[in-house]
Amino acid sequence: MIKLAAGAESVESFTQWQQSVIERRKAAGLSPNPVHETRMMPKRGPEIINGGSMYWVIKHKICLRQRIIEIERVEIEGAPKFCLIHFDPELVPVHVKVKRPFQGWRYLKSSDAPPDISQAARSLGDTPLHLALALKEAGVW
């Protein structure tokens, strides 16, 4: 799946937002896994849970992916039904790929998904994630 990281100005701001979600969930006694709330229940849920990821678009670029671990249908009396997509807390940098604007989330073909940036490249000199992505985008790595 692919989704715009609405409101995120950078990989760092998105990472900070995710961390705040994790902290709020822990404080509420919930699992530490970040979640995303959406109205639409993915029809391909079982396929997505079995190794699927959400690819996050930040400022018109696919920058990160996050493994989807659960899709939960939520029904509260007197409220519209909605869905919670639960993620693994790990954000995995991917090779930056430009993406045109779109609304909501979309299915992403495996062939269109950018590959992960290798662990070796990510850990090179403990380079901050935003700098590693910028270097990759510039063709330096």
PDB file of C-alpha atoms in Angstrom:
ATOM      1  CA  MET A   1       0.000   0.000   0.000  1.00  0.00           C
ATOM      2  CA  ILE A   2       1.051   3.601  -0.432  1.00  0.00           C
ATOM      3  CA  LYS A   3      -0.081   6.695   1.488  1.00  0.00           C
ATOM      4  CA  LEU A   4       0.800  10.363   1.693  1.00  0.00           C
ATOM      5  CA  ALA A   5       2.334  11.265   5.035  1.00  0.00           C
ATOM      6  CA  ALA A   6       0.011  14.261   5.343  1.00  0.00           C
ATOM      7  CA  GLY A   7       1.551  17.092   7.336  1.00  0.00           C
ATOM      8  CA  ALA A   8       5.049  15.619   7.343  1.00  0.00           C
ATOM      9  CA  GLU A   9       7.620  18.152   6.206  1.00  0.00           C
ATOM     10  CA  SER A  10      10.522  15.707   6.338  1.00  0.00           C
ATOM     11  CA  VAL A  11      11.507  12.175   7.274  1.00  0.00           C
ATOM     12  CA  GLU A  12      12.451  13.546  10.707  1.00  0.00           C
ATOM     13  CA  SER A  13       9.048  15.147  11.328  1.00  0.00           C
ATOM     14  CA  PHE A  14       7.324  11.931  10.250  1.00  0.00           C
ATOM     15  CA  THR A  15       9.596   9.888  12.538  1.00  0.00           C
ATOM     16  CA  GLN A  16       8.854  12.244  15.458  1.00  0.00           C
ATOM     17  CA  TRP A  17       5.104  12.002  14.792  1.00  0.00           C
ATOM     18  CA  GLN A  18       5.304   8.189  14.764  1.00  0.00           C
ATOM     19  CA  GLN A  19       7.258   8.250  18.030  1.00  0.00           C
ATOM     20  CA  SER A  20       4.598  10.459  19.642  1.00  0.00           C
ATOM     21  CA  VAL A  21       1.891   7.998  18.525  1.00  0.00           C
ATOM     22  CA  ILE A  22       3.872   5.141  20.079  1.00  0.00           C
ATOM     23  CA  GLU A  23       4.299   7.063  23.357  1.00  0.00           C
ATOM     24  CA  ARG A  24       0.579   7.969  23.528  1.00  0.00           C
ATOM     25  CA  ARG A  25      -0.419   4.367  22.884  1.00  0.00           C
ATOM     26  CA  LYS A  26       1.957   3.074  25.572  1.00  0.00           C
ATOM     27  CA  ALA A  27       0.615   5.653  28.063  1.00  0.00           C
ATOM     28  CA  ALA A  28      -2.927   4.477  27.295  1.00  0.00           C
ATOM     29  CA  GLY A  29      -1.956   0.853  27.957  1.00  0.00           C
ATOM     30  CA  LEU A  30      -2.214  -0.121  24.283  1.00  0.00           C
ATOM     31  CA  SER A  31       0.313  -1.901  22.089  1.00  0.00           C
ATOM     32  CA  PRO A  32       3.256   0.304  21.103  1.00  0.00           C
ATOM     33  CA  ASN A  33       2.562  -0.265  17.426  1.00  0.00           C
ATOM     34  CA  PRO A  34       1.660   2.896  15.512  1.00  0.00           C
ATOM     35  CA  VAL A  35      -1.713   2.867  13.773  1.00  0.00           C
ATOM     36  CA  HIS A  36      -3.433   4.701  10.955  1.00  0.00           C
ATOM     37  CA  GLU A  37      -7.191   5.218  10.970  1.00  0.00           C
ATOM     38  CA  THR A  38      -9.062   5.013   7.688  1.00  0.00           C
ATOM     39  CA  ARG A  39     -12.707   4.762   6.642  1.00  0.00           C
ATOM     40  CA  MET A  40     -12.148   2.095   4.018  1.00  0.00           C
ATOM     41  CA  MET A  41     -11.372  -1.511   4.885  1.00  0.00           C
ATOM     42  CA  PRO A  42      -8.740  -2.887   2.485  1.00  0.00           C
ATOM     43  CA  LYS A  43     -10.351  -5.688   0.466  1.00  0.00           C
ATOM     44  CA  ARG A  44      -6.942  -7.340   0.061  1.00  0.00           C
ATOM     45  CA  GLY A  45      -6.316  -7.385   3.825  1.00  0.00           C
ATOM     46  CA  PRO A  46      -5.086 -10.988   4.196  1.00  0.00           C
ATOM     47  CA  GLU A  47      -2.660 -10.459   1.304  1.00  0.00           C
ATOM     48  CA  ILE A  48      -1.382  -7.206   2.831  1.00  0.00           C
ATOM     49  CA  ILE A  49      -0.866  -8.610   6.325  1.00  0.00           C
ATOM     50  CA  ASN A  50       1.188 -11.458   4.894  1.00  0.00           C
ATOM     51  CA  GLY A  51       4.376  -9.423   4.368  1.00  0.00           C
ATOM     52  CA  GLY A  52       2.872  -6.175   3.066  1.00  0.00           C
ATOM     53  CA  SER A  53       4.057  -2.678   3.892  1.00  0.00           C
ATOM     54  CA  MET A  54       2.820   0.884   3.799  1.00  0.00           C
ATOM     55  CA  TYR A  55       5.070   3.054   1.655  1.00  0.00           C
ATOM     56  CA  TRP A  56       5.054   6.631   2.951  1.00  0.00           C
ATOM     57  CA  VAL A  57       5.191   9.584   0.548  1.00  0.00           C
ATOM     58  CA  ILE A  58       6.792  12.699   2.033  1.00  0.00           C
ATOM     59  CA  LYS A  59       6.923  15.862  -0.085  1.00  0.00           C
ATOM     60  CA  HIS A  60       6.154  14.005  -3.361  1.00  0.00           C
ATOM     61  CA  LYS A  61       8.742  11.286  -2.709  1.00  0.00           C
ATOM     62  CA  ILE A  62       8.392   7.728  -1.504  1.00  0.00           C
ATOM     63  CA  CYS A  63      10.953   7.697   1.320  1.00  0.00           C
ATOM     64  CA  LEU A  64      10.028   5.023   3.847  1.00  0.00           C
ATOM     65  CA  ARG A  65       8.115   1.838   4.294  1.00  0.00           C
ATOM     66  CA  GLN A  66       6.585   0.311   7.368  1.00  0.00           C
ATOM     67  CA  ARG A  67       5.456  -3.308   7.661  1.00  0.00           C
ATOM     68  CA  ILE A  68       1.703  -3.774   8.167  1.00  0.00           C
ATOM     69  CA  ILE A  69       1.030  -6.266  10.953  1.00  0.00           C
ATOM     70  CA  GLU A  70      -2.741  -6.068  11.433  1.00  0.00           C
ATOM     71  CA  ILE A  71      -5.874  -4.587   9.912  1.00  0.00           C
ATOM     72  CA  GLU A  72      -8.652  -4.121  12.448  1.00  0.00           C
ATOM     73  CA  ARG A  73     -12.288  -3.307  11.717  1.00  0.00           C
ATOM     74  CA  VAL A  74     -13.694  -1.006  14.425  1.00  0.00           C
ATOM     75  CA  GLU A  75     -17.402  -0.566  15.088  1.00  0.00           C
ATOM     76  CA  ILE A  76     -18.577   1.805  17.808  1.00  0.00           C
ATOM     77  CA  GLU A  77     -22.274   2.197  18.393  1.00  0.00           C
ATOM     78  CA  GLY A  78     -23.537   5.503  17.017  1.00  0.00           C
ATOM     79  CA  ALA A  79     -20.369   6.176  15.011  1.00  0.00           C
ATOM     80  CA  PRO A  80     -19.362   5.335  11.450  1.00  0.00           C
ATOM     81  CA  LYS A  81     -17.352   2.149  10.986  1.00  0.00           C
ATOM     82  CA  PHE A  82     -13.649   2.577  10.439  1.00  0.00           C
ATOM     83  CA  CYS A  83     -10.468   0.572  10.141  1.00  0.00           C
ATOM     84  CA  LEU A  84      -7.163   0.693  12.017  1.00  0.00           C
ATOM     85  CA  ILE A  85      -4.017  -0.337  10.186  1.00  0.00           C
ATOM     86  CA  HIS A  86      -1.379  -1.434  12.710  1.00  0.00           C
ATOM     87  CA  PHE A  87       2.303  -1.066  11.812  1.00  0.00           C
ATOM     88  CA  ASP A  88       5.600  -2.436  12.970  1.00  0.00           C
ATOM     89  CA  PRO A  89       7.354   0.536  14.670  1.00  0.00           C
ATOM     90  CA  GLU A  90      10.442   0.163  12.445  1.00  0.00           C
ATOM     91  CA  LEU A  91      10.647   2.695   9.607  1.00  0.00           C
ATOM     92  CA  VAL A  92      12.680   1.295   6.720  1.00  0.00           C
ATOM     93  CA  PRO A  93      14.287   3.794   4.318  1.00  0.00           C
ATOM     94  CA  VAL A  94      13.789   2.987   0.651  1.00  0.00           C
ATOM     95  CA  HIS A  95      15.414   4.296  -2.502  1.00  0.00           C
ATOM     96  CA  VAL A  96      13.678   7.619  -3.060  1.00  0.00           C
ATOM     97  CA  LYS A  97      11.101   7.590  -5.846  1.00  0.00           C
ATOM     98  CA  VAL A  98       9.043  10.574  -7.017  1.00  0.00           C
ATOM     99  CA  LYS A  99       5.276  10.133  -6.670  1.00  0.00           C
ATOM    100  CA  ARG A 100       2.514  12.398  -7.943  1.00  0.00           C
ATOM    101  CA  PRO A 101      -0.108  13.589  -5.426  1.00  0.00           C
ATOM    102  CA  PHE A 102      -3.123  11.380  -4.712  1.00  0.00           C
ATOM    103  CA  GLN A 103      -5.760  11.075  -1.999  1.00  0.00           C
ATOM    104  CA  GLY A 104      -6.173   8.349   0.586  1.00  0.00           C
ATOM    105  CA  TRP A 105      -4.207   5.152   0.332  1.00  0.00           C
ATOM    106  CA  ARG A 106      -3.663   3.041  -2.751  1.00  0.00           C
ATOM    107  CA  TYR A 107      -2.487  -0.449  -3.497  1.00  0.00           C
ATOM    108  CA  LEU A 108       1.101  -0.514  -4.755  1.00  0.00           C
ATOM    109  CA  LYS A 109       2.256  -3.206  -7.172  1.00  0.00           C
ATOM    110  CA  SER A 110       5.351  -5.051  -6.007  1.00  0.00           C
ATOM    111  CA  SER A 111       7.042  -4.088  -9.252  1.00  0.00           C
ATOM    112  CA  ASP A 112       6.453  -0.374  -8.471  1.00  0.00           C
ATOM    113  CA  ALA A 113       7.725  -0.532  -4.884  1.00  0.00           C
ATOM    114  CA  PRO A 114      11.175   1.004  -4.425  1.00  0.00           C
ATOM    115  CA  PRO A 115      13.769  -1.312  -2.871  1.00  0.00           C
ATOM    116  CA  ASP A 116      15.023  -0.842   0.664  1.00  0.00           C
ATOM    117  CA  ILE A 117      18.246   1.022   1.243  1.00  0.00           C
ATOM    118  CA  SER A 118      20.623  -1.650   2.506  1.00  0.00           C
ATOM    119  CA  GLN A 119      21.446  -1.837   6.196  1.00  0.00           C
ATOM    120  CA  ALA A 120      25.123  -1.347   5.327  1.00  0.00           C
ATOM    121  CA  ALA A 121      24.393   1.923   3.518  1.00  0.00           C
ATOM    122  CA  ARG A 122      22.120   3.093   6.360  1.00  0.00           C
ATOM    123  CA  SER A 123      24.685   2.419   9.049  1.00  0.00           C
ATOM    124  CA  LEU A 124      27.629   3.937   7.174  1.00  0.00           C
ATOM    125  CA  GLY A 125      29.133   6.262   9.766  1.00  0.00           C
ATOM    126  CA  ASP A 126      25.812   6.490  11.644  1.00  0.00           C
ATOM    127  CA  THR A 127      24.593   8.982   9.056  1.00  0.00           C
ATOM    128  CA  PRO A 128      21.224  10.512  10.046  1.00  0.00           C
ATOM    129  CA  LEU A 129      18.325   9.097   8.032  1.00  0.00           C
ATOM    130  CA  HIS A 130      17.454  12.401   6.337  1.00  0.00           C
ATOM    131  CA  LEU A 131      21.043  12.838   5.182  1.00  0.00           C
ATOM    132  CA  ALA A 132      21.301   9.234   3.987  1.00  0.00           C
ATOM    133  CA  LEU A 133      18.120   9.703   1.928  1.00  0.00           C
ATOM    134  CA  ALA A 134      19.386  13.003   0.494  1.00  0.00           C
ATOM    135  CA  LEU A 135      22.710  11.398  -0.462  1.00  0.00           C
ATOM    136  CA  LYS A 136      20.896   8.483  -2.067  1.00  0.00           C
ATOM    137  CA  GLU A 137      18.582  10.830  -3.964  1.00  0.00           C
ATOM    138  CA  ALA A 138      21.580  12.825  -5.192  1.00  0.00           C
ATOM    139  CA  GLY A 139      23.198   9.626  -6.466  1.00  0.00           C
ATOM    140  CA  VAL A 140      26.119   9.746  -4.040  1.00  0.00           C
ATOM    141  CA  TRP A 141      25.241   6.352  -2.485  1.00  0.00           C
TER     142      TRP A 141
END
